[in-house]
Coordinates of C-alpha atoms in Angstrom, one line a residue:
M1 CA 0.0 0.0 0.0
Y2 CA 3.0 2.3 0.3
L3 CA 4.6 1.6 -3.1
K4 CA 3.7 4.9 -4.6
Q5 CA 4.9 6.8 -1.5
L6 CA 8.1 4.9 -1.5
W7 CA 8.6 5.6 -5.2
Y8 CA 8.1 9.3 -4.5
L9 CA 10.6 9.2 -1.6
N10 CA 13.2 7.6 -3.9
L11 CA 12.6 10.3 -6.4
V12 CA 13.0 13.1 -3.9
V13 CA 16.3 11.7 -2.6
S14 CA 17.7 10.9 -6.1
K15 CA 16.5 14.1 -7.8
G16 CA 17.3 16.4 -4.9
S17 CA 14.0 18.2 -4.3
F18 CA 10.2 17.8 -4.0
L19 CA 9.7 19.8 -7.2
A20 CA 12.2 17.7 -9.3
A21 CA 10.6 14.5 -8.0
A22 CA 7.1 15.8 -8.9
R23 CA 8.3 16.6 -12.4
E24 CA 9.8 13.2 -12.9
A25 CA 6.7 11.5 -11.6
G26 CA 4.3 13.7 -13.6
V27 CA 2.4 14.8 -10.6
S28 CA 2.0 18.0 -8.7
Q29 CA 4.4 19.0 -6.0
P30 CA 1.7 18.9 -3.3
A31 CA 1.1 15.3 -4.2
V32 CA 4.7 14.4 -3.4
T33 CA 4.6 16.6 -0.2
Q34 CA 1.4 14.8 1.0
A35 CA 2.9 11.4 0.3
M36 CA 6.0 12.3 2.4
Q37 CA 3.8 13.6 5.2
A38 CA 1.8 10.3 5.1
L39 CA 5.0 8.3 5.5
E40 CA 6.2 10.4 8.4
R41 CA 2.9 10.0 10.2
E42 CA 2.8 6.2 9.5
W43 CA 6.4 5.6 10.6
G44 CA 6.5 8.3 13.4
I45 CA 9.8 9.7 12.2
A46 CA 11.1 12.8 10.4
L47 CA 12.2 12.1 6.8
F48 CA 13.4 15.7 6.1
E49 CA 15.0 18.5 8.0
K50 CA 15.5 22.1 7.2
V51 CA 19.0 23.3 6.3
G52 CA 18.8 26.9 5.5
R53 CA 16.0 27.3 3.0
K54 CA 16.2 23.7 1.8
K55 CA 14.8 20.5 3.0
V56 CA 17.3 17.7 3.1
P57 CA 16.7 14.0 3.8
T58 CA 17.5 12.6 7.2
P59 CA 19.5 9.4 7.6
A60 CA 16.2 7.6 8.0
A61 CA 15.0 8.9 4.7
L62 CA 18.2 7.8 2.9
L63 CA 17.9 4.3 4.4
A64 CA 14.2 4.1 3.5
A65 CA 14.9 5.2 -0.1
Q66 CA 17.6 2.6 -0.5
R67 CA 15.3 -0.1 0.9
A68 CA 12.6 1.1 -1.5
V69 CA 15.0 0.6 -4.4
D70 CA 15.9 -2.9 -3.1
L71 CA 12.2 -3.7 -2.7
H72 CA 11.5 -2.5 -6.3
A73 CA 14.2 -4.8 -7.6
K74 CA 12.7 -7.8 -5.8
L75 CA 9.2 -6.9 -7.1
E76 CA 10.6 -6.7 -10.6
G77 CA 11.9 -10.2 -10.2
L78 CA 8.4 -11.4 -9.5
A79 CA 7.1 -10.1 -12.9
P80 CA 6.5 -12.8 -15.6
R81 CA 9.3 -12.6 -18.1
D82 CA 6.9 -13.1 -21.1
E83 CA 5.2 -9.8 -20.3
P84 CA 8.0 -7.2 -20.7
G85 CA 7.1 -3.6 -20.3
P86 CA 8.5 -0.4 -18.8
S87 CA 8.4 -0.1 -15.0
K88 CA 6.6 2.9 -13.5
W89 CA 9.9 3.7 -11.8
T90 CA 11.7 4.2 -15.1
L91 CA 8.8 5.1 -17.4
G92 CA 9.6 8.7 -17.7
R93 CA 13.2 7.9 -18.7
D94 CA 12.8 4.9 -20.9
A95 CA 9.7 5.9 -22.9
A96 CA 9.5 8.7 -25.5
T97 CA 8.2 11.3 -23.2
F98 CA 6.8 14.8 -23.9
R99 CA 6.7 16.8 -20.7
T100 CA 4.2 19.7 -20.6
G101 CA 3.8 22.1 -17.7
M102 CA 0.4 23.7 -17.3
A103 CA -1.4 25.8 -14.8
P104 CA -4.5 23.9 -13.5
A105 CA -7.0 25.8 -15.7
A106 CA -4.7 25.6 -18.7
A107 CA -4.6 21.8 -18.5
L108 CA -8.4 21.8 -18.8
L109 CA -8.5 24.3 -21.7
Y110 CA -5.5 23.0 -23.8
G111 CA -4.6 19.5 -22.5
P112 CA -6.8 17.5 -24.9
L113 CA -5.5 19.4 -28.0
I114 CA -1.8 18.9 -26.9
E115 CA -2.5 15.2 -26.3
H116 CA -4.0 14.9 -29.8
I117 CA -1.1 16.5 -31.6
W118 CA 1.5 14.6 -29.6
R119 CA -0.3 11.3 -30.3
E120 CA -0.1 12.0 -34.0
H121 CA 3.7 12.3 -33.7
D122 CA 4.3 9.4 -31.4
P123 CA 1.3 7.0 -30.9
Q124 CA 3.1 5.1 -28.1
G125 CA 4.9 8.0 -26.5
L126 CA 4.1 9.2 -23.0
L127 CA 2.6 12.6 -22.3
Q128 CA 3.4 14.0 -18.9
I129 CA 1.3 16.9 -17.7
V130 CA 2.9 18.6 -14.7
S131 CA 1.0 21.3 -12.8
G132 CA 2.5 24.1 -10.8
S133 CA 2.8 27.9 -10.5
A134 CA 4.0 29.8 -13.6
P135 CA 7.4 30.7 -12.2
E136 CA 8.1 27.0 -11.2
L137 CA 7.1 25.7 -14.6
L138 CA 9.1 28.3 -16.5
D139 CA 12.2 27.5 -14.4
A140 CA 11.8 23.9 -15.4
L141 CA 11.4 24.9 -19.1
H142 CA 14.7 26.9 -18.8
S143 CA 16.5 23.9 -17.3
K144 CA 15.0 21.7 -20.1
E145 CA 13.1 19.6 -17.6
L146 CA 9.9 20.5 -19.5
D147 CA 9.4 20.7 -23.3
L148 CA 6.4 23.1 -23.3
V149 CA 4.6 25.3 -20.8
V150 CA 1.1 26.9 -20.9
A151 CA 0.7 29.3 -18.0
P152 CA 0.1 32.9 -17.1
R153 CA 2.9 35.2 -18.1
P154 CA 4.5 36.4 -14.8
R155 CA 5.0 40.1 -14.4
R156 CA 8.3 41.4 -15.6
Y157 CA 9.1 38.0 -17.1
E158 CA 12.0 38.1 -19.6
A159 CA 11.9 35.2 -22.0
A160 CA 15.6 34.8 -22.7
G161 CA 16.0 31.8 -25.0
I162 CA 12.3 31.1 -24.7
S163 CA 9.7 31.8 -27.4
V164 CA 6.3 32.9 -26.2
H165 CA 2.9 33.4 -27.8
P166 CA -0.3 34.7 -26.1
L167 CA -3.3 32.4 -26.1
H168 CA -6.0 34.2 -24.2
T169 CA -6.5 36.8 -21.4
S170 CA -8.1 35.5 -18.3
T171 CA -11.5 36.8 -17.2
P172 CA -11.7 35.9 -13.5
T173 CA -15.2 35.4 -12.2
V174 CA -16.5 34.9 -8.7
C175 CA -18.8 31.9 -8.5
A176 CA -21.2 30.3 -5.9
R177 CA -23.8 27.7 -5.9
I178 CA -27.2 28.7 -7.1
N179 CA -29.4 29.9 -4.2
H180 CA -26.3 30.8 -2.2
P181 CA -27.1 33.5 0.4
L182 CA -24.5 35.8 -1.4
A183 CA -25.5 34.9 -5.0
S184 CA -27.1 38.3 -5.5
A185 CA -24.1 40.3 -4.2
T186 CA -22.7 42.9 -6.6
S187 CA -19.6 44.1 -4.8
L188 CA -16.5 42.7 -3.1
K189 CA -17.5 44.5 0.0
E190 CA -20.7 42.4 0.3
I191 CA -18.7 39.2 0.1
E192 CA -15.6 40.2 2.1
A193 CA -16.4 37.9 5.0
A194 CA -17.2 34.8 2.8
G195 CA -15.2 31.6 3.0
W196 CA -13.2 30.8 -0.2
A197 CA -11.9 27.7 -1.9
V198 CA -9.0 27.9 -4.4
A199 CA -7.5 25.6 -6.9
G200 CA -3.8 25.0 -6.5
R201 CA -1.2 27.1 -4.8
A202 CA 0.7 30.3 -5.6
G203 CA -0.1 31.7 -9.0
T204 CA -3.6 30.3 -9.2
A205 CA -7.0 32.0 -9.0
G206 CA -6.7 32.2 -5.2
N207 CA -4.2 34.9 -5.6
V208 CA -6.6 36.9 -7.8
I209 CA -9.1 37.4 -5.0
E210 CA -6.3 38.1 -2.5
E211 CA -4.9 40.8 -4.9
A212 CA -8.4 42.2 -5.4
H213 CA -8.9 42.5 -1.7
Q214 CA -5.5 44.1 -1.2
V215 CA -6.0 46.7 -3.9
R216 CA -9.3 47.8 -2.3
R217 CA -7.9 47.6 1.2
L218 CA -10.3 44.9 2.3
P219 CA -9.5 42.3 4.9
K220 CA -7.6 39.3 3.5
P221 CA -10.1 36.7 2.2
R222 CA -10.7 33.7 4.3
I223 CA -9.3 30.9 2.2
L224 CA -10.6 27.7 3.8
V225 CA -10.0 25.0 1.2
Q226 CA -7.3 24.3 -1.4
C227 CA -8.2 21.9 -4.2
A228 CA -6.0 20.1 -6.7
D229 CA -7.9 21.2 -9.8
Y230 CA -10.9 23.1 -11.0
S231 CA -13.1 20.0 -11.4
A232 CA -12.8 19.3 -7.7
L233 CA -13.2 23.0 -6.9
L234 CA -16.4 23.4 -8.8
N235 CA -17.9 20.2 -7.4
L236 CA -17.1 21.6 -3.9
I237 CA -18.6 25.0 -4.6
A238 CA -21.8 23.3 -5.9
N239 CA -22.2 21.5 -2.6
S240 CA -21.1 24.1 -0.1
D241 CA -21.4 27.7 1.0
L242 CA -17.9 28.5 -0.2
L243 CA -17.1 30.9 -3.0
C244 CA -14.4 30.5 -5.7
V245 CA -12.8 32.3 -8.6
V246 CA -12.6 30.7 -12.0
P247 CA -10.1 32.2 -14.4
H248 CA -12.1 31.4 -17.6
P249 CA -15.9 31.1 -18.0
I250 CA -15.6 28.0 -20.2
L251 CA -14.6 26.1 -17.0
L252 CA -18.3 26.5 -15.9
H253 CA -19.5 24.5 -18.9
G254 CA -20.6 21.0 -17.8
R255 CA -22.7 19.6 -15.1
E256 CA -21.7 22.3 -12.6
S257 CA -23.3 25.0 -14.8
A258 CA -26.7 23.8 -13.6
V259 CA -25.9 24.4 -10.0
V260 CA -23.1 27.0 -10.0
C261 CA -23.7 30.7 -11.0
A262 CA -21.4 33.6 -11.7
L263 CA -21.8 36.6 -9.4
R264 CA -22.3 40.1 -10.9
I265 CA -19.5 41.7 -9.1
R266 CA -19.0 45.3 -10.2
E267 CA -15.3 45.5 -9.5
G268 CA -13.0 44.0 -12.1
L269 CA -10.7 41.3 -10.9
P270 CA -7.0 41.2 -11.9
Q271 CA -6.5 39.7 -15.3
Y272 CA -3.4 38.0 -16.7
E273 CA -2.2 36.8 -20.1
V274 CA -2.0 33.1 -20.6
C275 CA 0.7 32.1 -23.1
V276 CA 2.5 29.1 -24.5
F277 CA 6.2 29.0 -23.9
W278 CA 8.8 26.8 -25.5
A279 CA 12.6 26.7 -25.9
T280 CA 14.0 28.0 -29.1
D281 CA 16.9 25.6 -29.3
H282 CA 15.0 22.3 -29.1
H283 CA 16.4 19.5 -31.2
E284 CA 14.8 16.5 -32.9
P285 CA 12.8 14.4 -32.5
K286 CA 10.7 16.6 -30.2
A287 CA 11.2 19.8 -32.2
A288 CA 8.7 18.8 -34.8
A289 CA 6.1 17.9 -32.2
I290 CA 6.6 21.2 -30.4
E291 CA 6.2 23.1 -33.7
A292 CA 3.0 21.3 -34.5
I293 CA 1.6 21.8 -31.0
V294 CA 2.4 25.5 -31.0
A295 CA 0.8 25.8 -34.5
A296 CA -2.3 24.1 -33.3
L297 CA -2.6 26.3 -30.2
K298 CA -2.0 29.4 -32.3
G299 CA -4.7 28.2 -34.8
R300 CA -7.2 27.6 -32.0
N301 CA -6.4 31.0 -30.6
D302 CA -6.8 32.7 -34.1
Q303 CA -10.2 31.0 -34.6
S304 CA -11.6 31.8 -31.1
G305 CA -9.3 34.4 -29.6
S306 CA -10.9 35.7 -26.4
S307 CA -14.4 34.9 -27.7
W308 CA -14.7 31.5 -26.0
S309 CA -18.4 30.7 -25.5
C310 CA -19.4 31.9 -22.1
P311 CA -22.2 30.7 -19.8
V312 CA -25.2 32.9 -19.3
F313 CA -25.4 34.5 -15.9
T314 CA -28.0 32.8 -13.7
D315 CA -30.5 35.1 -12.0
T316 CA -31.3 34.1 -8.5

């Protein structure tokens, strides 16, 4: 039952950080953090200690990681020899892998198109979608740990050696369940005491409402829940009294649109430009795939631009 957590622990130790381990595993950094915390709770020991600003593995963590490798080798020996295939422990290295970093909302908006184009180039290749904040993802792109990034353009970002093309401008919207006591609110002041749920961590829509409160000198919003993605977020909003911000109205399309409404807030929320980023010096064989994916994203942007179909406001 601990195989996944042990795999993550081995990656953290071998790669040197939680972020690098998450990128290698194709999961979010919080997923790795939660797995390490679960192991610490189960074993009753500390696996990492702070040295300056970094977390370094304790001797117990190093020993556990080595035993995890030994355990993996023994498990591999149990596998039938007539059913060869890549192990999950080495899948990202042995298979043809296209690593894409996307902000949570971007993964919903652009993930299917990227998967489709990559599949045309390599039907058997692995597509890894890694989530994180824009600065984290762009750092990984600069260090060639990612092949492509779709995320908000950070302020004062200088794309040295990186090509960038804008895809859309966010239109952050405050949302609540239909018949929510605050569903008829028209100003931030009216909802300043509400509880909030946000998707992801720094760089996500949660920071939009925080910035909006700060600009208008309102108390800091009460962020009570952090979700892994917008699907989970909207499901939570539909079944609670929490509020949320979605960065694009198309995210409200689907079953949640029948039970979630957009509030008519007068004040504009901070907007940001969502772009596709890619390295200019990529070599074959991925260069052709990157070129095709970027062309497809540009083509979709040219056809729809910022005119994605939006849900109708629900009167309550």
